[in-house]
Structure formats: C-alpha cells, structure tokens
Amino acid sequence: MHRLIFTILTLVVIAPAVRAVDDSDISGDELFGDVQWVSVEGDPESPLLFHQAKHRLDLASVDCDRICRQATGATVRSDTLRCDNDRREYQVLPDGLMWRSYLAGPQEPRIGTVIQYDADDNIYCDASLGGRVGLLRYGTLGSKNPRGWQWDLEGGVITRLNVRESEDVDSMDYRIGTLITRSEGDWRFKFGYFHISSHVGDEYIERNPTFERVNYVTESAIWGVGYVPSESVRLYGEFAYAFSVSGGAQPVQIQTGAEYTPPAKSVTRGAPFAAINLNFREAVGYDVSSTAQIGWGFQSLESGRRMRFGLQCGAGPTSQYEFFERREEYIGIGSWFDY
C-alpha cells in the first residue's frame, strides 16, 4: 500500500507572532522556537485523508493561538491573531456557533442546574436540558470565531423541582426554535422563530387542588444584535414579537445584557466570569426580571464550549412562565454547560 505523507510547516504562527513580539518582552528567537511541523499519514485512496489533514491544521491553529497568548500575556485579541484564512464555503453541520446562548439567560437552551433559596423560604432546583447546534453555514471554516452566515436549531426544557417537597416537579417550560445568525468583525446578528409552552407538574396540582393551570404559549419572531468589542466582553439586545399567544401571554418581550469572560491562560486553570441579563415582558407590564451570575469557568480553545460554576441571584417576575404573575427574589449556586 502506498502511503502519502503531508508535512505542513505551520508558518501561520510567524505572522501573528511578529505582531505579538512587538508588544511583549519575549524575544523572537524564543517565540519562534515553538514553530512546529505537523504531519498526516494515510492511504492516498482513503476518503478520510484530507479530512485528517484539515483536522491537524485546525489543531495547529489552536497551538498558534496558545503561542500568541503566551507571548502577549493574553492581552491581544484572538481575532487579530487568526491563523486561519478568510476563505468561505458552504458547510453542512458546521462546527461552532456564531451566536451563543446568554450566560445569565434563565430561558436559554443549555445544560445547567441552579439550586436556589428564595425570600419566601422555598428551595428550588431549576434544571435545564437542551442546546443549540448549527445545521448549515456559509462562512469560514472551524469553530474558532467563525464568520459568515449560519442556520441553527435550538431546543430545551427548563424544569423547576421543589426541594422541600421531595423534589416534586412544580413546572416546566419547553422551548424550540430556529435561527439565522451572522458574524462579522465585532458584530453578531440573529433572526428567527421560537416557541415556548409552559406546563405544571402533576405533583404540584395534587398539593394545590384549587390551582388553575394557565396554558402560557407564545409563537414568536425574534431579532437580536450583539457587540463584541474585545475577547472578554459581549453586549447584546433582542426583541421578540409573538404572533400567537395564549394563557395570559402578551406579544412583546425584550432582553438585554452584558457578559465579562476574560480568556484563561490555560484550559485547566480556567478564568472568572460575570454576566447580567434583563428581561422585560409585556405580560407583566414590562416589570424587569433581572438575573446576575459570577463564578469560574473552563472553556475549550478549539470548540468554544464552556463549563461554568458559580453564584446566581435574581429578582422580579419569575422565569417559570406557568406562574408568570409571581415575583421572586433568590440567591443560589449553579453549574452550566454552554454550547
């Protein structure tokens, strides 16, 4: 069997490294000592050969970012140190997202759990199970700061368990939607549709036989814009208008917020994060529901996925729409996995 060896010198390290040296105390000789050879071996008849080569190049790109971060003390934005080119093409089931879920958004699709204690001496566990994935992209390759257009699918369920009542299910909100997202430079955009329907747990009805369930449902169009002035900061706002409502829901919902996520010096060490989300809904007279988080997170340099641990506090109308007219104030601890 003939074997083919692709040997690729990662010269892409050199150009950003030169810029990095200008702003650091590291000598060029010391930095360029990290230039590596990347090899891919395989059968030239194999359809996976070029996929393997691309994968190794993606890994080299991650190493490029790491070297530049070390040279600059992680003070230079990664998008100015990009190792990939700006070639754009159609991709089915692409890696990465152009619009990520809000860190402090309680109704965002993710995997997470928050155990919270409220002002009425209740203890709840709000558990989320869901996520967001890309279906089709026209844009740059890879998951690191992709640019272009992307079509996403999202979905999840947000469940409230009553810890003092043997973790009975009090309520749950189901969310499913689809988005067209765009990323260029410092700006992010989204447009799409999402459905929310709220339900009450059987155990809650058994404990409260006089409770009258509301069929809170919205079918909404949504527009959003995000601004990312640096690798550490994101500001965002969105407007949703429901063209079909029931159960006390009203058409307008507005969200805005800010996030601070400084890059970690290594994946294993992690880095702090802080986020705030403000939610205004016509159904509650635009009374603001605020959620704030602070903690420590670990983020993959390649995929951008993040695991976080921290504190969460909130005040205002509840995020559980089955009880949308209730107000709550709480503090809790949580863990979140973000796509």
PDB file of N, CA and C in Angstrom, residues 81-153:
ATOM      1  N   LEU A  81      -5.092  37.739  15.840  1.00  0.00           N
ATOM      2  CA  LEU A  81      -4.027  36.756  15.729  1.00  0.00           C
ATOM      3  C   LEU A  81      -4.523  35.516  15.002  1.00  0.00           C
ATOM      4  N   ARG A  82      -5.493  35.642  14.163  1.00  0.00           N
ATOM      5  CA  ARG A  82      -6.098  34.492  13.495  1.00  0.00           C
ATOM      6  C   ARG A  82      -5.053  33.746  12.679  1.00  0.00           C
ATOM      7  N   CYS A  83      -5.139  32.422  12.765  1.00  0.00           N
ATOM      8  CA  CYS A  83      -4.249  31.586  11.981  1.00  0.00           C
ATOM      9  C   CYS A  83      -4.952  31.033  10.758  1.00  0.00           C
ATOM     10  N   ASP A  84      -6.270  31.138  10.701  1.00  0.00           N
ATOM     11  CA  ASP A  84      -6.986  30.627   9.543  1.00  0.00           C
ATOM     12  C   ASP A  84      -7.122  31.741   8.514  1.00  0.00           C
ATOM     13  N   ASN A  85      -7.543  31.370   7.307  1.00  0.00           N
ATOM     14  CA  ASN A  85      -7.752  32.388   6.296  1.00  0.00           C
ATOM     15  C   ASN A  85      -9.220  32.768   6.267  1.00  0.00           C
ATOM     16  N   ASP A  86      -9.563  33.648   5.335  1.00  0.00           N
ATOM     17  CA  ASP A  86     -10.940  34.136   5.264  1.00  0.00           C
ATOM     18  C   ASP A  86     -11.722  33.428   4.158  1.00  0.00           C
ATOM     19  N   ARG A  87     -11.247  32.274   3.759  1.00  0.00           N
ATOM     20  CA  ARG A  87     -11.954  31.524   2.719  1.00  0.00           C
ATOM     21  C   ARG A  87     -13.302  31.059   3.247  1.00  0.00           C
ATOM     22  N   ARG A  88     -14.348  31.253   2.446  1.00  0.00           N
ATOM     23  CA  ARG A  88     -15.698  30.914   2.877  1.00  0.00           C
ATOM     24  C   ARG A  88     -16.295  29.880   1.938  1.00  0.00           C
ATOM     25  N   GLU A  89     -17.078  28.986   2.525  1.00  0.00           N
ATOM     26  CA  GLU A  89     -17.708  27.945   1.733  1.00  0.00           C
ATOM     27  C   GLU A  89     -18.920  27.412   2.483  1.00  0.00           C
ATOM     28  N   TYR A  90     -19.745  26.657   1.771  1.00  0.00           N
ATOM     29  CA  TYR A  90     -20.904  26.030   2.398  1.00  0.00           C
ATOM     30  C   TYR A  90     -20.450  24.828   3.218  1.00  0.00           C
ATOM     31  N   GLN A  91     -21.042  24.687   4.418  1.00  0.00           N
ATOM     32  CA  GLN A  91     -20.715  23.574   5.301  1.00  0.00           C
ATOM     33  C   GLN A  91     -21.997  23.031   5.912  1.00  0.00           C
ATOM     34  N   VAL A  92     -22.186  21.733   5.833  1.00  0.00           N
ATOM     35  CA  VAL A  92     -23.319  21.068   6.463  1.00  0.00           C
ATOM     36  C   VAL A  92     -22.901  20.617   7.863  1.00  0.00           C
ATOM     37  N   LEU A  93     -23.751  20.876   8.852  1.00  0.00           N
ATOM     38  CA  LEU A  93     -23.466  20.559  10.254  1.00  0.00           C
ATOM     39  C   LEU A  93     -22.107  21.121  10.669  1.00  0.00           C
ATOM     40  N   PRO A  94     -21.930  22.439  10.589  1.00  0.00           N
ATOM     41  CA  PRO A  94     -20.630  23.050  10.878  1.00  0.00           C
ATOM     42  C   PRO A  94     -20.283  22.979  12.357  1.00  0.00           C
ATOM     43  N   ASP A  95     -18.989  23.106  12.624  1.00  0.00           N
ATOM     44  CA  ASP A  95     -18.508  23.190  13.998  1.00  0.00           C
ATOM     45  C   ASP A  95     -18.656  24.620  14.506  1.00  0.00           C
ATOM     46  N   GLY A  96     -19.117  24.770  15.761  1.00  0.00           N
ATOM     47  CA  GLY A  96     -19.172  26.081  16.378  1.00  0.00           C
ATOM     48  C   GLY A  96     -20.440  26.850  16.082  1.00  0.00           C
ATOM     49  N   LEU A  97     -20.590  27.970  16.784  1.00  0.00           N
ATOM     50  CA  LEU A  97     -21.762  28.831  16.682  1.00  0.00           C
ATOM     51  C   LEU A  97     -21.325  30.270  16.454  1.00  0.00           C
ATOM     52  N   MET A  98     -22.152  31.021  15.740  1.00  0.00           N
ATOM     53  CA  MET A  98     -21.924  32.452  15.564  1.00  0.00           C
ATOM     54  C   MET A  98     -22.679  33.280  16.599  1.00  0.00           C
ATOM     55  N   TRP A  99     -23.718  32.697  17.181  1.00  0.00           N
ATOM     56  CA  TRP A  99     -24.480  33.356  18.248  1.00  0.00           C
ATOM     57  C   TRP A  99     -24.638  32.354  19.382  1.00  0.00           C
ATOM     58  N   ARG A 100     -24.088  32.677  20.536  1.00  0.00           N
ATOM     59  CA  ARG A 100     -24.129  31.763  21.676  1.00  0.00           C
ATOM     60  C   ARG A 100     -25.190  32.192  22.684  1.00  0.00           C
ATOM     61  N   SER A 101     -25.669  31.224  23.438  1.00  0.00           N
ATOM     62  CA  SER A 101     -26.684  31.492  24.454  1.00  0.00           C
ATOM     63  C   SER A 101     -26.166  32.487  25.482  1.00  0.00           C
ATOM     64  N   TYR A 102     -27.071  33.317  26.000  1.00  0.00           N
ATOM     65  CA  TYR A 102     -26.703  34.287  27.031  1.00  0.00           C
ATOM     66  C   TYR A 102     -26.325  33.543  28.312  1.00  0.00           C
ATOM     67  N   LEU A 103     -25.203  33.913  28.911  1.00  0.00           N
ATOM     68  CA  LEU A 103     -24.740  33.213  30.103  1.00  0.00           C
ATOM     69  C   LEU A 103     -25.745  33.299  31.244  1.00  0.00           C
ATOM     70  N   ALA A 104     -26.355  34.465  31.440  1.00  0.00           N
ATOM     71  CA  ALA A 104     -27.276  34.664  32.556  1.00  0.00           C
ATOM     72  C   ALA A 104     -28.736  34.609  32.133  1.00  0.00           C
ATOM     73  N   GLY A 105     -29.019  34.094  30.939  1.00  0.00           N
ATOM     74  CA  GLY A 105     -30.405  33.977  30.486  1.00  0.00           C
ATOM     75  C   GLY A 105     -31.042  32.706  31.019  1.00  0.00           C
ATOM     76  N   PRO A 106     -32.013  32.789  31.934  1.00  0.00           N
ATOM     77  CA  PRO A 106     -32.586  31.570  32.529  1.00  0.00           C
ATOM     78  C   PRO A 106     -33.399  30.728  31.567  1.00  0.00           C
ATOM     79  N   GLN A 107     -33.834  31.289  30.432  1.00  0.00           N
ATOM     80  CA  GLN A 107     -34.633  30.536  29.464  1.00  0.00           C
ATOM     81  C   GLN A 107     -33.819  30.121  28.235  1.00  0.00           C
ATOM     82  N   GLU A 108     -32.502  30.195  28.323  1.00  0.00           N
ATOM     83  CA  GLU A 108     -31.651  29.840  27.188  1.00  0.00           C
ATOM     84  C   GLU A 108     -31.449  28.329  27.106  1.00  0.00           C
ATOM     85  N   PRO A 109     -31.332  27.780  25.886  1.00  0.00           N
ATOM     86  CA  PRO A 109     -31.100  26.339  25.732  1.00  0.00           C
ATOM     87  C   PRO A 109     -29.671  25.957  26.104  1.00  0.00           C
ATOM     88  N   ARG A 110     -29.515  25.159  27.143  1.00  0.00           N
ATOM     89  CA  ARG A 110     -28.210  24.684  27.616  1.00  0.00           C
ATOM     90  C   ARG A 110     -28.448  23.510  28.559  1.00  0.00           C
ATOM     91  N   ILE A 111     -27.377  22.982  29.116  1.00  0.00           N
ATOM     92  CA  ILE A 111     -27.461  22.015  30.206  1.00  0.00           C
ATOM     93  C   ILE A 111     -27.010  22.735  31.467  1.00  0.00           C
ATOM     94  N   GLY A 112     -27.857  22.782  32.475  1.00  0.00           N
ATOM     95  CA  GLY A 112     -27.494  23.502  33.686  1.00  0.00           C
ATOM     96  C   GLY A 112     -28.409  23.194  34.846  1.00  0.00           C
ATOM     97  N   THR A 113     -27.920  23.503  36.044  1.00  0.00           N
ATOM     98  CA  THR A 113     -28.694  23.310  37.269  1.00  0.00           C
ATOM     99  C   THR A 113     -28.388  24.457  38.221  1.00  0.00           C
ATOM    100  N   VAL A 114     -29.431  25.043  38.792  1.00  0.00           N
ATOM    101  CA  VAL A 114     -29.284  26.081  39.815  1.00  0.00           C
ATOM    102  C   VAL A 114     -30.135  25.688  41.014  1.00  0.00           C
ATOM    103  N   ILE A 115     -29.510  25.572  42.168  1.00  0.00           N
ATOM    104  CA  ILE A 115     -30.236  25.337  43.418  1.00  0.00           C
ATOM    105  C   ILE A 115     -30.350  26.681  44.114  1.00  0.00           C
ATOM    106  N   GLN A 116     -31.589  27.131  44.319  1.00  0.00           N
ATOM    107  CA  GLN A 116     -31.802  28.494  44.788  1.00  0.00           C
ATOM    108  C   GLN A 116     -32.706  28.540  46.016  1.00  0.00           C
ATOM    109  N   TYR A 117     -32.420  29.539  46.846  1.00  0.00           N
ATOM    110  CA  TYR A 117     -33.191  29.793  48.071  1.00  0.00           C
ATOM    111  C   TYR A 117     -33.842  31.150  47.919  1.00  0.00           C
ATOM    112  N   ASP A 118     -35.176  31.224  48.074  1.00  0.00           N
ATOM    113  CA  ASP A 118     -35.852  32.494  47.821  1.00  0.00           C
ATOM    114  C   ASP A 118     -36.305  33.170  49.103  1.00  0.00           C
ATOM    115  N   ALA A 119     -36.856  34.372  48.949  1.00  0.00           N
ATOM    116  CA  ALA A 119     -37.241  35.194  50.095  1.00  0.00           C
ATOM    117  C   ALA A 119     -38.409  34.610  50.870  1.00  0.00           C
ATOM    118  N   ASP A 120     -39.141  33.662  50.299  1.00  0.00           N
ATOM    119  CA  ASP A 120     -40.261  33.015  50.984  1.00  0.00           C
ATOM    120  C   ASP A 120     -39.867  31.684  51.601  1.00  0.00           C
ATOM    121  N   ASP A 121     -38.572  31.448  51.769  1.00  0.00           N
ATOM    122  CA  ASP A 121     -38.042  30.246  52.410  1.00  0.00           C
ATOM    123  C   ASP A 121     -38.244  28.990  51.567  1.00  0.00           C
ATOM    124  N   ASN A 122     -38.447  29.145  50.278  1.00  0.00           N
ATOM    125  CA  ASN A 122     -38.535  27.987  49.390  1.00  0.00           C
ATOM    126  C   ASN A 122     -37.153  27.636  48.850  1.00  0.00           C
ATOM    127  N   ILE A 123     -36.949  26.367  48.588  1.00  0.00           N
ATOM    128  CA  ILE A 123     -35.724  25.908  47.939  1.00  0.00           C
ATOM    129  C   ILE A 123     -36.124  25.185  46.657  1.00  0.00           C
ATOM    130  N   TYR A 124     -35.639  25.696  45.538  1.00  0.00           N
ATOM    131  CA  TYR A 124     -35.957  25.111  44.238  1.00  0.00           C
ATOM    132  C   TYR A 124     -34.677  24.673  43.533  1.00  0.00           C
ATOM    133  N   CYS A 125     -34.850  23.718  42.654  1.00  0.00           N
ATOM    134  CA  CYS A 125     -33.786  23.326  41.737  1.00  0.00           C
ATOM    135  C   CYS A 125     -34.297  23.564  40.327  1.00  0.00           C
ATOM    136  N   ASP A 126     -33.745  24.555  39.652  1.00  0.00           N
ATOM    137  CA  ASP A 126     -34.104  24.831  38.261  1.00  0.00           C
ATOM    138  C   ASP A 126     -33.097  24.124  37.359  1.00  0.00           C
ATOM    139  N   ALA A 127     -33.571  23.116  36.639  1.00  0.00           N
ATOM    140  CA  ALA A 127     -32.696  22.297  35.798  1.00  0.00           C
ATOM    141  C   ALA A 127     -33.041  22.504  34.332  1.00  0.00           C
ATOM    142  N   SER A 128     -32.016  22.744  33.523  1.00  0.00           N
ATOM    143  CA  SER A 128     -32.191  22.941  32.079  1.00  0.00           C
ATOM    144  C   SER A 128     -31.530  21.796  31.325  1.00  0.00           C
ATOM    145  N   LEU A 129     -32.206  21.333  30.292  1.00  0.00           N
ATOM    146  CA  LEU A 129     -31.648  20.296  29.428  1.00  0.00           C
ATOM    147  C   LEU A 129     -31.932  20.686  27.984  1.00  0.00           C
ATOM    148  N   GLY A 130     -30.887  21.022  27.250  1.00  0.00           N
ATOM    149  CA  GLY A 130     -31.095  21.453  25.870  1.00  0.00           C
ATOM    150  C   GLY A 130     -29.795  21.895  25.245  1.00  0.00           C
ATOM    151  N   GLY A 131     -29.898  22.540  24.085  1.00  0.00           N
ATOM    152  CA  GLY A 131     -28.705  23.007  23.406  1.00  0.00           C
ATOM    153  C   GLY A 131     -29.025  23.671  22.084  1.00  0.00           C
ATOM    154  N   ARG A 132     -27.979  24.136  21.434  1.00  0.00           N
ATOM    155  CA  ARG A 132     -28.092  24.782  20.125  1.00  0.00           C
ATOM    156  C   ARG A 132     -27.011  24.214  19.213  1.00  0.00           C
ATOM    157  N   VAL A 133     -27.380  23.892  17.964  1.00  0.00           N
ATOM    158  CA  VAL A 133     -26.422  23.315  17.019  1.00  0.00           C
ATOM    159  C   VAL A 133     -26.565  24.012  15.670  1.00  0.00           C
ATOM    160  N   GLY A 134     -25.491  23.997  14.913  1.00  0.00           N
ATOM    161  CA  GLY A 134     -25.514  24.540  13.566  1.00  0.00           C
ATOM    162  C   GLY A 134     -25.923  23.488  12.550  1.00  0.00           C
ATOM    163  N   LEU A 135     -26.799  23.877  11.622  1.00  0.00           N
ATOM    164  CA  LEU A 135     -27.240  22.974  10.560  1.00  0.00           C
ATOM    165  C   LEU A 135     -26.534  23.251   9.238  1.00  0.00           C
ATOM    166  N   LEU A 136     -26.371  24.531   8.911  1.00  0.00           N
ATOM    167  CA  LEU A 136     -25.778  24.902   7.626  1.00  0.00           C
ATOM    168  C   LEU A 136     -25.054  26.233   7.781  1.00  0.00           C
ATOM    169  N   ARG A 137     -23.888  26.338   7.174  1.00  0.00           N
ATOM    170  CA  ARG A 137     -23.109  27.581   7.238  1.00  0.00           C
ATOM    171  C   ARG A 137     -22.580  27.937   5.858  1.00  0.00           C
ATOM    172  N   TYR A 138     -22.609  29.231   5.580  1.00  0.00           N
ATOM    173  CA  TYR A 138     -21.779  29.774   4.513  1.00  0.00           C
ATOM    174  C   TYR A 138     -20.824  30.751   5.189  1.00  0.00           C
ATOM    175  N   GLY A 139     -19.590  30.337   5.357  1.00  0.00           N
ATOM    176  CA  GLY A 139     -18.648  31.172   6.065  1.00  0.00           C
ATOM    177  C   GLY A 139     -17.310  30.491   6.209  1.00  0.00           C
ATOM    178  N   THR A 140     -16.525  30.981   7.166  1.00  0.00           N
ATOM    179  CA  THR A 140     -15.189  30.449   7.385  1.00  0.00           C
ATOM    180  C   THR A 140     -15.262  29.068   8.015  1.00  0.00           C
ATOM    181  N   LEU A 141     -14.146  28.358   7.937  1.00  0.00           N
ATOM    182  CA  LEU A 141     -14.075  27.010   8.471  1.00  0.00           C
ATOM    183  C   LEU A 141     -13.739  27.039   9.952  1.00  0.00           C
ATOM    184  N   GLY A 142     -14.118  25.967  10.649  1.00  0.00           N
ATOM    185  CA  GLY A 142     -13.727  25.807  12.035  1.00  0.00           C
ATOM    186  C   GLY A 142     -14.691  26.444  13.010  1.00  0.00           C
ATOM    187  N   SER A 143     -14.447  26.155  14.286  1.00  0.00           N
ATOM    188  CA  SER A 143     -15.329  26.631  15.349  1.00  0.00           C
ATOM    189  C   SER A 143     -14.788  27.860  16.056  1.00  0.00           C
ATOM    190  N   LYS A 144     -13.554  28.261  15.751  1.00  0.00           N
ATOM    191  CA  LYS A 144     -12.934  29.389  16.431  1.00  0.00           C
ATOM    192  C   LYS A 144     -13.310  30.689  15.745  1.00  0.00           C
ATOM    193  N   ASN A 145     -14.159  31.490  16.387  1.00  0.00           N
ATOM    194  CA  ASN A 145     -14.591  32.784  15.848  1.00  0.00           C
ATOM    195  C   ASN A 145     -15.037  32.692  14.392  1.00  0.00           C
ATOM    196  N   PRO A 146     -16.007  31.848  14.083  1.00  0.00           N
ATOM    197  CA  PRO A 146     -16.446  31.736  12.686  1.00  0.00           C
ATOM    198  C   PRO A 146     -17.103  33.023  12.213  1.00  0.00           C
ATOM    199  N   ARG A 147     -17.000  33.283  10.907  1.00  0.00           N
ATOM    200  CA  ARG A 147     -17.583  34.473  10.320  1.00  0.00           C
ATOM    201  C   ARG A 147     -18.400  34.073   9.107  1.00  0.00           C
ATOM    202  N   GLY A 148     -19.493  34.781   8.893  1.00  0.00           N
ATOM    203  CA  GLY A 148     -20.363  34.476   7.772  1.00  0.00           C
ATOM    204  C   GLY A 148     -21.806  34.351   8.223  1.00  0.00           C
ATOM    205  N   TRP A 149     -22.543  33.407   7.595  1.00  0.00           N
ATOM    206  CA  TRP A 149     -23.944  33.143   7.908  1.00  0.00           C
ATOM    207  C   TRP A 149     -24.088  31.712   8.406  1.00  0.00           C
ATOM    208  N   GLN A 150     -25.041  31.507   9.328  1.00  0.00           N
ATOM    209  CA  GLN A 150     -25.279  30.142   9.803  1.00  0.00           C
ATOM    210  C   GLN A 150     -26.745  29.955  10.188  1.00  0.00           C
ATOM    211  N   TRP A 151     -27.256  28.773   9.897  1.00  0.00           N
ATOM    212  CA  TRP A 151     -28.619  28.379  10.278  1.00  0.00           C
ATOM    213  C   TRP A 151     -28.510  27.421  11.451  1.00  0.00           C
ATOM    214  N   ASP A 152     -29.167  27.772  12.577  1.00  0.00           N
ATOM    215  CA  ASP A 152     -29.098  26.990  13.812  1.00  0.00           C
ATOM    216  C   ASP A 152     -30.454  26.421  14.192  1.00  0.00           C
ATOM    217  N   LEU A 153     -30.404  25.355  14.970  1.00  0.00           N
ATOM    218  CA  LEU A 153     -31.586  24.772  15.601  1.00  0.00           C
ATOM    219  C   LEU A 153     -31.349  24.748  17.098  1.00  0.00           C
TER     220      LEU A 153
END
